[in-house]
Short mmCIF file of C-alpha atoms and ligand atoms in Angstrom, two decimals:
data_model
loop_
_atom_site.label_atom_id
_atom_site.label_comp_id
_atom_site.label_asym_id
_atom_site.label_seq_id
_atom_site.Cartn_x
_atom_site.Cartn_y
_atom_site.Cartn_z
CA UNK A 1 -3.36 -20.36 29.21
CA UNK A 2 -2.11 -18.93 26.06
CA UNK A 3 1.28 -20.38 24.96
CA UNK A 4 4.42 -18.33 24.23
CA UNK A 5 7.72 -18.59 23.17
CA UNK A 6 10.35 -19.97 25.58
CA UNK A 7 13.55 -18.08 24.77
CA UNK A 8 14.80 -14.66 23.56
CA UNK A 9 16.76 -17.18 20.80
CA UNK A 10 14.07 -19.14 20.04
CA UNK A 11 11.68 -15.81 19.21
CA UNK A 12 14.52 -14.00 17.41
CA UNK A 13 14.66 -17.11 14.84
CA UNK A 14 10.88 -17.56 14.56
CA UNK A 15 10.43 -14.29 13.12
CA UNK A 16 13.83 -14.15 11.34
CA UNK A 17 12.20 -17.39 9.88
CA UNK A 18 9.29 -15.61 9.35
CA UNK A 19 10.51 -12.91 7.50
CA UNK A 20 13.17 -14.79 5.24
CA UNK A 21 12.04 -17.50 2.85
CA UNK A 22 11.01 -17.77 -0.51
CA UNK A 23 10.68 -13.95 -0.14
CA UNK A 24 14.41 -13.60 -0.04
CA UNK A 25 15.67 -16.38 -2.30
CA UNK A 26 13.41 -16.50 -5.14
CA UNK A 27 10.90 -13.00 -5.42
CA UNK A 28 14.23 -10.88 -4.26
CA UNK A 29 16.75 -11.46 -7.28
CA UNK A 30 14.16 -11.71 -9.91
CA UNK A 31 12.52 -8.43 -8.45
CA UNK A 32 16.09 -6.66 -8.90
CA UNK A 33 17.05 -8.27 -11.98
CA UNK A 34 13.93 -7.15 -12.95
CA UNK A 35 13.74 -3.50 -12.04
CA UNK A 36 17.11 -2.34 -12.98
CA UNK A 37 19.52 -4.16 -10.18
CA UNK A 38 21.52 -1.19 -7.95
CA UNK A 39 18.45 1.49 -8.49
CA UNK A 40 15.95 -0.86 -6.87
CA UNK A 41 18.25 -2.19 -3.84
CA UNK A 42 18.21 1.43 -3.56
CA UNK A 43 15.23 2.40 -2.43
CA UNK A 44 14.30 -0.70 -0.96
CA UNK A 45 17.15 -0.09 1.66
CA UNK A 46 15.50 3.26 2.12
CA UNK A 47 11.86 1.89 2.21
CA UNK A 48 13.07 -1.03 4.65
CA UNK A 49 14.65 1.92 7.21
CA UNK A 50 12.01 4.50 6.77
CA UNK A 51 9.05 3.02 6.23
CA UNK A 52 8.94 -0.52 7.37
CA UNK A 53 11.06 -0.57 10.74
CA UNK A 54 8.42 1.55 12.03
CA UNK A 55 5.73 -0.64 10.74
CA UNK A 56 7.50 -3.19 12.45
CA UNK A 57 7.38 -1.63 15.82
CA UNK A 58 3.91 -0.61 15.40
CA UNK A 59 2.81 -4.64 14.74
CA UNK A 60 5.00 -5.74 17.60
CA UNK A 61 3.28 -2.88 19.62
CA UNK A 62 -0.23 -3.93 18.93
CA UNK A 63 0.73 -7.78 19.21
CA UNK A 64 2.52 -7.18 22.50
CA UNK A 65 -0.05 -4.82 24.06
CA UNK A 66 -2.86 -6.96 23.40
CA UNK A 67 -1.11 -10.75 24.02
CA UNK A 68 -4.37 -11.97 20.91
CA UNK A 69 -4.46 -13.11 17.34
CA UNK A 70 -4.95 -10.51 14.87
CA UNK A 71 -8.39 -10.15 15.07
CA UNK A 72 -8.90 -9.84 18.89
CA UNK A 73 -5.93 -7.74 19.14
CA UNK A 74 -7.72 -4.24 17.47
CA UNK A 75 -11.04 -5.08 19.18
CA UNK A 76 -9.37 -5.23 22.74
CA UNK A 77 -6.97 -1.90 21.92
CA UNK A 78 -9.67 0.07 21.22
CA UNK A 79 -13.55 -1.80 21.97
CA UNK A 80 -16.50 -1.25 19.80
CA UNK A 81 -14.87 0.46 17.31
CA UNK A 82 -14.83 -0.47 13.35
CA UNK A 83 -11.38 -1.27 13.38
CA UNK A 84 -11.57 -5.03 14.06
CA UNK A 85 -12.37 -5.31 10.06
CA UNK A 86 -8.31 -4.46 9.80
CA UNK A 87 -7.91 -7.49 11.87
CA UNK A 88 -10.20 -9.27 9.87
CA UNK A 89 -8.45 -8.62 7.10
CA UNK A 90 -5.20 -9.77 8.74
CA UNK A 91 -6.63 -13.23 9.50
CA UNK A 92 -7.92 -13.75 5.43
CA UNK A 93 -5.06 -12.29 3.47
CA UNK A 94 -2.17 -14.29 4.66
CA UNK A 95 -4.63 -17.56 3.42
CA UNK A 96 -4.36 -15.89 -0.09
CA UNK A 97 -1.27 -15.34 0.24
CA UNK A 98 0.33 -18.91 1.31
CA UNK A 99 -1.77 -20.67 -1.58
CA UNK A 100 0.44 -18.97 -3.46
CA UNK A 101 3.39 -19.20 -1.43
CA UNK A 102 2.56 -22.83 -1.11
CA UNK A 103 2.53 -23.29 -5.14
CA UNK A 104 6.27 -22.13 -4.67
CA UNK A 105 7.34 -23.82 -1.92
CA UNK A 106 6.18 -26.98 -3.13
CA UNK A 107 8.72 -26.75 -6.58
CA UNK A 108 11.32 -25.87 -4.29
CA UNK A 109 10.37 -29.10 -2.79
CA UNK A 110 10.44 -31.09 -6.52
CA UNK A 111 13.69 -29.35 -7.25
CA UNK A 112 15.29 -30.79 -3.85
CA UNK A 113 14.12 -34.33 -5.09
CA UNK A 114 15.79 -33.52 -9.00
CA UNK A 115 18.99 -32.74 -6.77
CA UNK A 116 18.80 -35.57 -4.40
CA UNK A 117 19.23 -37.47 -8.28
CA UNK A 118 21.91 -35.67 -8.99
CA UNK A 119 19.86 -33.79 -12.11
CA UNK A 120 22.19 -30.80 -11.89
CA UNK A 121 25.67 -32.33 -12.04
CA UNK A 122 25.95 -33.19 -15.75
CA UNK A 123 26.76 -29.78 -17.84
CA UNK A 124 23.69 -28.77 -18.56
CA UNK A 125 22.56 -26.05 -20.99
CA UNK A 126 20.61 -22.81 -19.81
CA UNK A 127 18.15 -24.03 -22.55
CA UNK A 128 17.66 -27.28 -21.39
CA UNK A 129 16.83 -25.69 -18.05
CA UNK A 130 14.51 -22.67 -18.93
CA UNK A 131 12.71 -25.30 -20.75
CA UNK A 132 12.56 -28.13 -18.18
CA UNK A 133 11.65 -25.05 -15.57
CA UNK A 134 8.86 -23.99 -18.01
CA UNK A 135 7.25 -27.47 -18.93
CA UNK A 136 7.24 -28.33 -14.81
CA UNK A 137 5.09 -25.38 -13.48
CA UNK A 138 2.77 -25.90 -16.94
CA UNK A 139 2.31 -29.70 -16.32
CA UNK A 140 -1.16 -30.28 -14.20
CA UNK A 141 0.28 -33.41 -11.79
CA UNK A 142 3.95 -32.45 -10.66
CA UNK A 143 3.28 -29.12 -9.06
CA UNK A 144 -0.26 -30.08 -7.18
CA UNK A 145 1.74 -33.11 -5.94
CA UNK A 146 4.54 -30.81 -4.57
CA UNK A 147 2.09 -28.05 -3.45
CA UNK A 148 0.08 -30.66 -1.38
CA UNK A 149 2.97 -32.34 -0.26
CA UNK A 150 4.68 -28.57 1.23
CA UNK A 151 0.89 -27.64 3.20
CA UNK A 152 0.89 -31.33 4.67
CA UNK A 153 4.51 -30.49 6.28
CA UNK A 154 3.40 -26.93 6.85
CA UNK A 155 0.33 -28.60 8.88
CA UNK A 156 2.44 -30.91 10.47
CA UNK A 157 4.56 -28.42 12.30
CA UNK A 158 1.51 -26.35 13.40
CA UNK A 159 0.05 -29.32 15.12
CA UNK A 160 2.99 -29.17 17.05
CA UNK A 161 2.17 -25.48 18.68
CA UNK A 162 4.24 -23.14 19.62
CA UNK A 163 7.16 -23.83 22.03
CA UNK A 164 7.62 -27.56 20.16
CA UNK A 165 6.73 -27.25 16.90
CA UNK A 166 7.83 -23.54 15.63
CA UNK A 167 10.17 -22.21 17.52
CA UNK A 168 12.41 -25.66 17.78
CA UNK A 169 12.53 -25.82 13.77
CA UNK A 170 13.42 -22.52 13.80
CA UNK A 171 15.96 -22.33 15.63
CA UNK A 172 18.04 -25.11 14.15
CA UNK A 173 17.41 -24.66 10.74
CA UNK A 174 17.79 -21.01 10.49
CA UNK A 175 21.33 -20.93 10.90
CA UNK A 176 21.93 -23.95 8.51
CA UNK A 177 20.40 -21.64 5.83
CA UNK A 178 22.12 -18.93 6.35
CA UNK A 179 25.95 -20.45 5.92
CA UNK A 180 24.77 -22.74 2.79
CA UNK A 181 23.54 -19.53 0.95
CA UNK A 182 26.76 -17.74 2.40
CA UNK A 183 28.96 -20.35 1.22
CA UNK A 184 27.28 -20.28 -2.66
CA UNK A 185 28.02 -16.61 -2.11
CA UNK A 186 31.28 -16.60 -2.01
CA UNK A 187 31.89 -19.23 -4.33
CA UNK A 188 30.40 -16.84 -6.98
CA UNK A 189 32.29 -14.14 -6.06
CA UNK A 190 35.56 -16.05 -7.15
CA UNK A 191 34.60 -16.06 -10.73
CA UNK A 192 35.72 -14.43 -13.36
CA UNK A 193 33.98 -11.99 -14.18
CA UNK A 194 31.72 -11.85 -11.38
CA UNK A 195 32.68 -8.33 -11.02
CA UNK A 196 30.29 -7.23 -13.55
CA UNK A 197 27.36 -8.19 -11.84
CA UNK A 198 28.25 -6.82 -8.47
CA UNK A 199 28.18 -3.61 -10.00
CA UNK A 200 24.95 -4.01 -11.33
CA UNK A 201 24.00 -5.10 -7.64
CA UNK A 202 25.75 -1.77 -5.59
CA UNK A 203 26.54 0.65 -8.81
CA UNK A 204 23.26 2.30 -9.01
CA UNK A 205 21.58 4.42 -11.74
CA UNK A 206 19.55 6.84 -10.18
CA UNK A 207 18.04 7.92 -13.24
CA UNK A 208 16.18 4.44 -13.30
CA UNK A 209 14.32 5.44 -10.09
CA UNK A 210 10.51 5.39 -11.12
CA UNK A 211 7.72 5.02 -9.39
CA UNK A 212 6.86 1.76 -10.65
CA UNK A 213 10.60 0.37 -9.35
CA UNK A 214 9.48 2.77 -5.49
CA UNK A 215 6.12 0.32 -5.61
CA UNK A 216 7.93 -2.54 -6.33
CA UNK A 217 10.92 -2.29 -3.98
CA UNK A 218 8.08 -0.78 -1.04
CA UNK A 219 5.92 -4.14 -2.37
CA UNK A 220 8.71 -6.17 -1.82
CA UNK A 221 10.03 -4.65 0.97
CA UNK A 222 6.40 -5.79 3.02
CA UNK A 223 6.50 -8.75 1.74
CA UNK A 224 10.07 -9.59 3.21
CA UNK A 225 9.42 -8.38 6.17
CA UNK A 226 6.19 -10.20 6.93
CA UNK A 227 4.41 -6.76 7.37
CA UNK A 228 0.85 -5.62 7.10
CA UNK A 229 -0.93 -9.42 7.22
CA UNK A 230 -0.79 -10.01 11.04
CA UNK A 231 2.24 -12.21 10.77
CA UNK A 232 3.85 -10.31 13.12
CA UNK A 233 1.54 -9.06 14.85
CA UNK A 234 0.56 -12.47 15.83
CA UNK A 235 4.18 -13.67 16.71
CA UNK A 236 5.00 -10.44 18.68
CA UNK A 237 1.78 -11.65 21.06
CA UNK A 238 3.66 -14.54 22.29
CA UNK A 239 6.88 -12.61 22.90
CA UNK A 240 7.74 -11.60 26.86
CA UNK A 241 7.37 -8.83 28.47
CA UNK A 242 10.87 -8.30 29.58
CA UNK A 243 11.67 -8.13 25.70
CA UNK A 244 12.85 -5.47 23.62
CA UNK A 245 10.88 -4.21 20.61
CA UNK A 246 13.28 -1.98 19.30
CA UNK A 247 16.41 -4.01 19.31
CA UNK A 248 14.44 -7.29 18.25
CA UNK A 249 13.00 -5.53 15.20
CA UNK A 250 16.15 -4.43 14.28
CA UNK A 251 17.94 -7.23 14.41
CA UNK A 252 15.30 -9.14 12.03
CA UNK A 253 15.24 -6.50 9.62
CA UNK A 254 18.82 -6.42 9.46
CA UNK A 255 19.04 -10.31 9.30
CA UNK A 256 16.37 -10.22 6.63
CA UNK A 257 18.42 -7.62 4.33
CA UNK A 258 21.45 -9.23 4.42
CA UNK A 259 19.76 -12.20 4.09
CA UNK A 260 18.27 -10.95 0.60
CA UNK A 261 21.74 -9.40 -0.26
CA UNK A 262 23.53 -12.46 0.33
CA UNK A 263 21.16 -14.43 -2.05
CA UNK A 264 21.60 -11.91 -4.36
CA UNK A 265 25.38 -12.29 -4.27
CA UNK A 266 24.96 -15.66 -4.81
CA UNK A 267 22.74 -15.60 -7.82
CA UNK A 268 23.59 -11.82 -9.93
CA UNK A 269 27.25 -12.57 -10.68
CA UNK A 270 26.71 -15.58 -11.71
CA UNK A 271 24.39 -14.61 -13.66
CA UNK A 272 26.98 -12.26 -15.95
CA UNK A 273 29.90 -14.78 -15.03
CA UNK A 274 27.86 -16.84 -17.66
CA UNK A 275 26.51 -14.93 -19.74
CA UNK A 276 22.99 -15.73 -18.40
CA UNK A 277 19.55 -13.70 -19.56
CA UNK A 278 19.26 -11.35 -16.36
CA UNK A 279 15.60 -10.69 -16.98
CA UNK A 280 14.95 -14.34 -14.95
CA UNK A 281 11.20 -13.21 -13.99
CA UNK A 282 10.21 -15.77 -11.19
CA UNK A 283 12.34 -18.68 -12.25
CA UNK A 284 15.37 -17.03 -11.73
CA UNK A 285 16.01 -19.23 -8.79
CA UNK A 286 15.18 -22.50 -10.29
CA UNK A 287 16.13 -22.05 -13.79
CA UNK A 288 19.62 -20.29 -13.29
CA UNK A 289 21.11 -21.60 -9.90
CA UNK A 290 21.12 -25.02 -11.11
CA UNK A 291 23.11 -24.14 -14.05
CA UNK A 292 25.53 -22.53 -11.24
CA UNK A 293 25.23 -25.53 -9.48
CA UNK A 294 26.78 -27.77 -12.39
CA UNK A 295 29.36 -25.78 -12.81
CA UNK A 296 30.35 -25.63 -9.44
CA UNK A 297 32.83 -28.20 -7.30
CA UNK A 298 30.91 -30.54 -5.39
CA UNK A 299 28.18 -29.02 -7.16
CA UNK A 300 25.56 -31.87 -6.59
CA UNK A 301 26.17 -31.47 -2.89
CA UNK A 302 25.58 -27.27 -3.11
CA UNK A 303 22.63 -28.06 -4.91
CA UNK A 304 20.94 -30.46 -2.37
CA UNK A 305 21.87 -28.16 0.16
CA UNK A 306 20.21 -25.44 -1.61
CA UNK A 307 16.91 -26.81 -2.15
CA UNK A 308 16.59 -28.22 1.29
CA UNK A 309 17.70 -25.11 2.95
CA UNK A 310 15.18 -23.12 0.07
CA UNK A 311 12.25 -25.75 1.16
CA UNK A 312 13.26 -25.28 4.85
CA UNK A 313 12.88 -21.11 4.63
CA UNK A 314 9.46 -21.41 2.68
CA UNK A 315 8.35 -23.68 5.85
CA UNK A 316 9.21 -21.30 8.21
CA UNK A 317 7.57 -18.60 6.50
CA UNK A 318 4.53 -20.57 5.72
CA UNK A 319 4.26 -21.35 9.00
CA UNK A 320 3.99 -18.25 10.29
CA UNK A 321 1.18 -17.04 7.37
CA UNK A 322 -0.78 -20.53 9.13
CA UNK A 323 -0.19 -19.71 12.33
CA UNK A 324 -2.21 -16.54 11.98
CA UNK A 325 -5.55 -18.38 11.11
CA UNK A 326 -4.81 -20.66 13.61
CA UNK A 327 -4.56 -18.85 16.90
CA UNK A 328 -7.61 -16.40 15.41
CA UNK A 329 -9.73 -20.07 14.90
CA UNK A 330 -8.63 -21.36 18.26
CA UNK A 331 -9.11 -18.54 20.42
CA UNK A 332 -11.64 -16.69 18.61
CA UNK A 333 -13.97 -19.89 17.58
CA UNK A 334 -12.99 -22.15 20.36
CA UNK A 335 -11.86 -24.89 17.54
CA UNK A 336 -9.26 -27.67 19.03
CA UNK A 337 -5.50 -26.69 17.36
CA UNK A 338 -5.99 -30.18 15.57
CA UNK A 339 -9.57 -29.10 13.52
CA UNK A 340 -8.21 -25.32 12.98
CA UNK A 341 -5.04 -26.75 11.10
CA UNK A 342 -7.48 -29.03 8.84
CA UNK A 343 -10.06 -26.30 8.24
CA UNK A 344 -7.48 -23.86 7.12
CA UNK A 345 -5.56 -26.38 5.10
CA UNK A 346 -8.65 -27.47 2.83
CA UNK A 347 -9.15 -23.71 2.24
CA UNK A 348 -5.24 -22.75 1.16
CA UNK A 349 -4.93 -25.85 -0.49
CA UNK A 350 -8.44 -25.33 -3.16
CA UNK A 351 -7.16 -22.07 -3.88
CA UNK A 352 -3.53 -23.16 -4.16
CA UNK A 353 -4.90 -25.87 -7.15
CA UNK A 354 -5.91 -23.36 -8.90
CA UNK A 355 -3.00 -20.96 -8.90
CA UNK A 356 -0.87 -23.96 -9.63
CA UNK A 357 -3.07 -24.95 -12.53
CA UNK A 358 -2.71 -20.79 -13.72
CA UNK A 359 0.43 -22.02 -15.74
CA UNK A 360 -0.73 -24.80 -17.61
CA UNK A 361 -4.54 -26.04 -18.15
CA UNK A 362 -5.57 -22.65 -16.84
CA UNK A 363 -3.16 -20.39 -18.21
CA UNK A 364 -6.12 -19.04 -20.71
CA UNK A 365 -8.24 -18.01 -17.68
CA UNK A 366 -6.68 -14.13 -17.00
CA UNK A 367 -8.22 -11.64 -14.30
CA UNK A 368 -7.31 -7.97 -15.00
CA UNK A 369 -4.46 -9.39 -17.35
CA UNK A 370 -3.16 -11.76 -15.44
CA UNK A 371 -2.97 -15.23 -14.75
CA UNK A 372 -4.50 -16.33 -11.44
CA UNK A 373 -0.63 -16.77 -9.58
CA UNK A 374 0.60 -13.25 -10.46
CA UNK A 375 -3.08 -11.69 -9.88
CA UNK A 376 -2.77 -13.30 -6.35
CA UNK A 377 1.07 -12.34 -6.10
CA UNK A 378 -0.10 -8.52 -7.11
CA UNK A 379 -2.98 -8.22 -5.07
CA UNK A 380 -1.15 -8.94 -1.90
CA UNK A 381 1.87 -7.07 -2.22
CA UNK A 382 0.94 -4.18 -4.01
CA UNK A 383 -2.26 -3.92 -2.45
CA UNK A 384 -2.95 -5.70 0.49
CA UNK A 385 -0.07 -5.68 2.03
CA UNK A 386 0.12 -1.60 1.75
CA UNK A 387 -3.87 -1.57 2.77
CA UNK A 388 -2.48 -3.66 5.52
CA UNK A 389 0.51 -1.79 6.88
CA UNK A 390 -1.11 1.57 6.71
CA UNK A 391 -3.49 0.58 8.95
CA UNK A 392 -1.65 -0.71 11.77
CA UNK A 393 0.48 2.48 11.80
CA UNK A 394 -2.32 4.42 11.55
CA UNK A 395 -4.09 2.40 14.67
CA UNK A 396 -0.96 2.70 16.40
CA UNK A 397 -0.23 6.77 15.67
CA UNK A 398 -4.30 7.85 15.56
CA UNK A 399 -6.05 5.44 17.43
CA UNK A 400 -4.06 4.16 20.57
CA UNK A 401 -3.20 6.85 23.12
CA UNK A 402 0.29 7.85 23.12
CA UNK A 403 1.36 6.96 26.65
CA UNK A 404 0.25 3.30 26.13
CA UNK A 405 2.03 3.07 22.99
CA UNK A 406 5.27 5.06 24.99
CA UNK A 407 4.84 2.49 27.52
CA UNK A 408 4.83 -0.86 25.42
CA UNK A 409 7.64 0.25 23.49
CA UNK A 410 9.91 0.99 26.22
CA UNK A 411 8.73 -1.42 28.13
CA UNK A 412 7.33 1.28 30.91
CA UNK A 413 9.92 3.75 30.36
CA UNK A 414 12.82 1.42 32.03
CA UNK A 415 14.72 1.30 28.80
CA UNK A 416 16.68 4.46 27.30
CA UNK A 417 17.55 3.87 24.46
CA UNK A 418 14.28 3.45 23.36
CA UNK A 419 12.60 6.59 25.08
CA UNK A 420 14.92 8.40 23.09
CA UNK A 421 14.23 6.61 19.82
CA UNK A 422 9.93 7.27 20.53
CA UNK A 423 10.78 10.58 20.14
CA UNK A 424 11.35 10.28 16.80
CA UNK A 425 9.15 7.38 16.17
CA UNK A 426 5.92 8.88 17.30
CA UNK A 427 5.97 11.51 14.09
CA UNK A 428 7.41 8.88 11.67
CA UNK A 429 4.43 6.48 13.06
CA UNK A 430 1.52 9.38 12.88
CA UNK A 431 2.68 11.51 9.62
CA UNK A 432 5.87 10.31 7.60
CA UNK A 433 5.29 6.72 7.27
CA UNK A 434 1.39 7.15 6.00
CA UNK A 435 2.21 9.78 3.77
CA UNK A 436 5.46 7.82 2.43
CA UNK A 437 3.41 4.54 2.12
CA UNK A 438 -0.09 6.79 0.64
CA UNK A 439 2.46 8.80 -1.83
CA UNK A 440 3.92 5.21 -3.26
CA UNK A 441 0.82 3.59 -3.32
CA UNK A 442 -1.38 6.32 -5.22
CA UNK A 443 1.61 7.26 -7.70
CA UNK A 444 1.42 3.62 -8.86
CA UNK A 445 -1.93 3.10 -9.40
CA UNK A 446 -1.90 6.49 -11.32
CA UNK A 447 1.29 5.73 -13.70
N1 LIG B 1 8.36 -12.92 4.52
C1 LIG B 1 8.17 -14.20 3.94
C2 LIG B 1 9.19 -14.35 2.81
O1 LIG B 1 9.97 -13.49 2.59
C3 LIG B 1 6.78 -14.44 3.46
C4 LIG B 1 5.78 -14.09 4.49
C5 LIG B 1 5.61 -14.69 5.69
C6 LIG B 1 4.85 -13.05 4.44
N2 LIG B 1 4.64 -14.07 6.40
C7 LIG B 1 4.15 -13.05 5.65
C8 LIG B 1 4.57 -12.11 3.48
C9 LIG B 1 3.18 -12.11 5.90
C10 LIG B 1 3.58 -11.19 3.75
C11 LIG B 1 2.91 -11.16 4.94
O2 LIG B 1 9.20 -15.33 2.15
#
């Protein structure tokens, strides 16, 4: 019997912990900072709405309709065809992806351990931290030891399965996270001249709309969401029956934007409060909050907090990039839970050494311009992750036959609300979405 999740709670906050995690905390602000602040929370509002809800409903569709892992899943929804590759390429992208995401994850964890010493209390200079940040991720020891140690705990929780080990973490921690980052929010808000860099947040220029920032925010967008790499998919196959799609997707998009928001709050006035570079490329979170941090009440405390709740949200997430290999290695080759988890981690974790390495010893070696982390970090979001997510809604508005698609989303036409709401989906799902994600996609590659 395949497992499933034992509460409507309990699968709300595995894919809310799914879809928030490093995603949020650390690629959000320095993605904004970095593409011109109120423009890009622009369109990514708009992308999140237009283009990825329905995404969203089209995974939960397939993962619901079929009850398999990623790869089963297009093979049973429409047998024989050539449309199992897309669900072989949902069970090997999310390993690229969470040797990455791992790399990450496991400073977040070395950072908790600085805070546990109380390394951010004393008044620091930005300085001092841009170039302790910088001379951690280029060392060769620290990082591996922090990216092995985040897979082990990663593995850990996936031995567990489903009911014990994912959705029980979830649901505790999830809120935790939420009020800590809440909490920093609104401590940043109180300072002087925080005002300045809520207005760079929500005071947008639209001339700064290109379609560099459209790929970025749509990029980023995917990758908050947990879209186009099975994730989903996957999770949405252990989710009732009696549940619905619409309202459930909703509610973890919403919780994932405000999620992002609120971290932004936290970080962006801050940021011009102090005079801080706002150009913070991927250290942003590591290199600026702690400087918050010291000059913050009781900032020792915040900053434990922080990097516990900041290791907690990577878990989540990197459990649910795992979890996809796993049920397709289980199911598909009949492997006990125990061997799948090993077998996956020796993969993630080889190709995690090296994108750690990428900023120190291997920093020279540079594919298409860039060092192995980003080149992983780019491939996935700006080109997987779209390659992805167009072909699920494509599956779901080409392939599958209306009525069964009618019938899993409204779970056999017994809920209104939503056979209202397929009217409109059906030609966002077969023309507007493609098109939207196609235009995006194409314009960036060309300029
Ligand atoms: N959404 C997660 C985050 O924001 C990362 C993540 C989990 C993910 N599963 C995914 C990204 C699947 C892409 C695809 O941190």
């Amino acid at each position: 019997m395949r497992e499933s999740f034992g509460s409507r709670f309990g699968v709300l906050m595995a894919m809310v912990g799914s879809a928030v995690g490093l995603g949020n905390m650390w690629r959000f602000p320095y993605m904004v900072s970095e593409h011109g602040g109120a423009a890009f929370l622009f369109v990514y509002v708009i992308c999140v709405f237009i283009i990825c809800l329905p995404i969203f409903f089209a995974e939960f569709v397939v993962g619901r309709r079929s009850q398999s892992n990623a790869f089963r899943a297009f093979e049973k929804l429409a047998p024989g065809s050539q449309w199992k590759w897309v669900g072989f390429v949902a069970i090997t992208a999310p390993v690229i992806i969470l040797s990455y995401y791992s790399v990450v994850g496991g400073w977040s964890i070395q950072y908790f351990f600085k805070s546990c010493t109380f390394g951010f209390t004393e008044l620091v200079t930005q300085e001092y931290l841009d170039s302790m940040f910088a001379g951690f991720i280029s060392s060769t020891w620290a990082p591996l030891l922090g990216h092995t140690f985040f897979l082990i705990l990663t593995a850990l929780v996936l031995m567990g399965g489903v009911k014990s080990g994912i959705e029980r973490f979830g649901k505790v921690m999830m809120p935790i996270l939420y009020f800590i980052v809440l909490a920093i929010a609104i401590w940043t808000a109180t300072l002087p001249g925080a005002s300045e860099g809520l207005s760079f947040l929500f005071n947008p220029d639209f001339s700064a709309i290109t379609p560099s920032v459209c790929a970025a925010a749509l990029g980023q967008a995917f990758f908050s969401l947990s879209l186009g790499y099975g994730t989903m998919l996957t999770y949405a196959s252990y989710v009732s029956k009696k549940e619905n799609i619409a309202s459930s997707s909703v509610s973890i998009a919403l919780s994932d934007l405000v999620f992002s928001l609120i971290a932004s709050c936290a970080i962006m006035p801050a940021v011009f409060a102090f005079g801080l570079n706002t150009q913070g490329g991927p250290g942003l979170v590591f290199q600026t909050l702690p400087y918050i941090f010291s000059k913050m009440p009781f900032g020792g405390l915040v900053a434990i907090l922080f990097f516990l709740s900041l290791v907690v949200a990577a878990l989540t997430s990197a459990i649910s990039l795992y979890e996809v290999g796993v049920a397709y290695l289980t199911e598909e080759r009949k492997m006990s839970r125990k061997k799948a988890v090993i077998v996956l981690f020796v993969a993630i974790w080889v190709v995690g050494v090296l994108c750690s390495l990428s900023f120190g010893p291997l920093s020279h070696v540079k594919i298409f311009g860039n060092i192995f982390f980003d080149f992983l970090d780019k491939l996935s979001a700006n080109f997987l992750m779209t390659l992805g997510s167009l072909m699920v809604v494509l599956f779901v508005g080409w392939k599958m036959k209306k009525p069964d698609v009618f019938d899993e989303f409204t779970n056999g036409g017994t809920l209104r609300g939503n056979v209202r709401l397929f009217r409109i989906l059906w030609p966002v799902l077969r023309y507007v979405a493609p098109v939207a994600i196609l235009v995006i996609f194409i314009s960036n590659l060309i300029g």
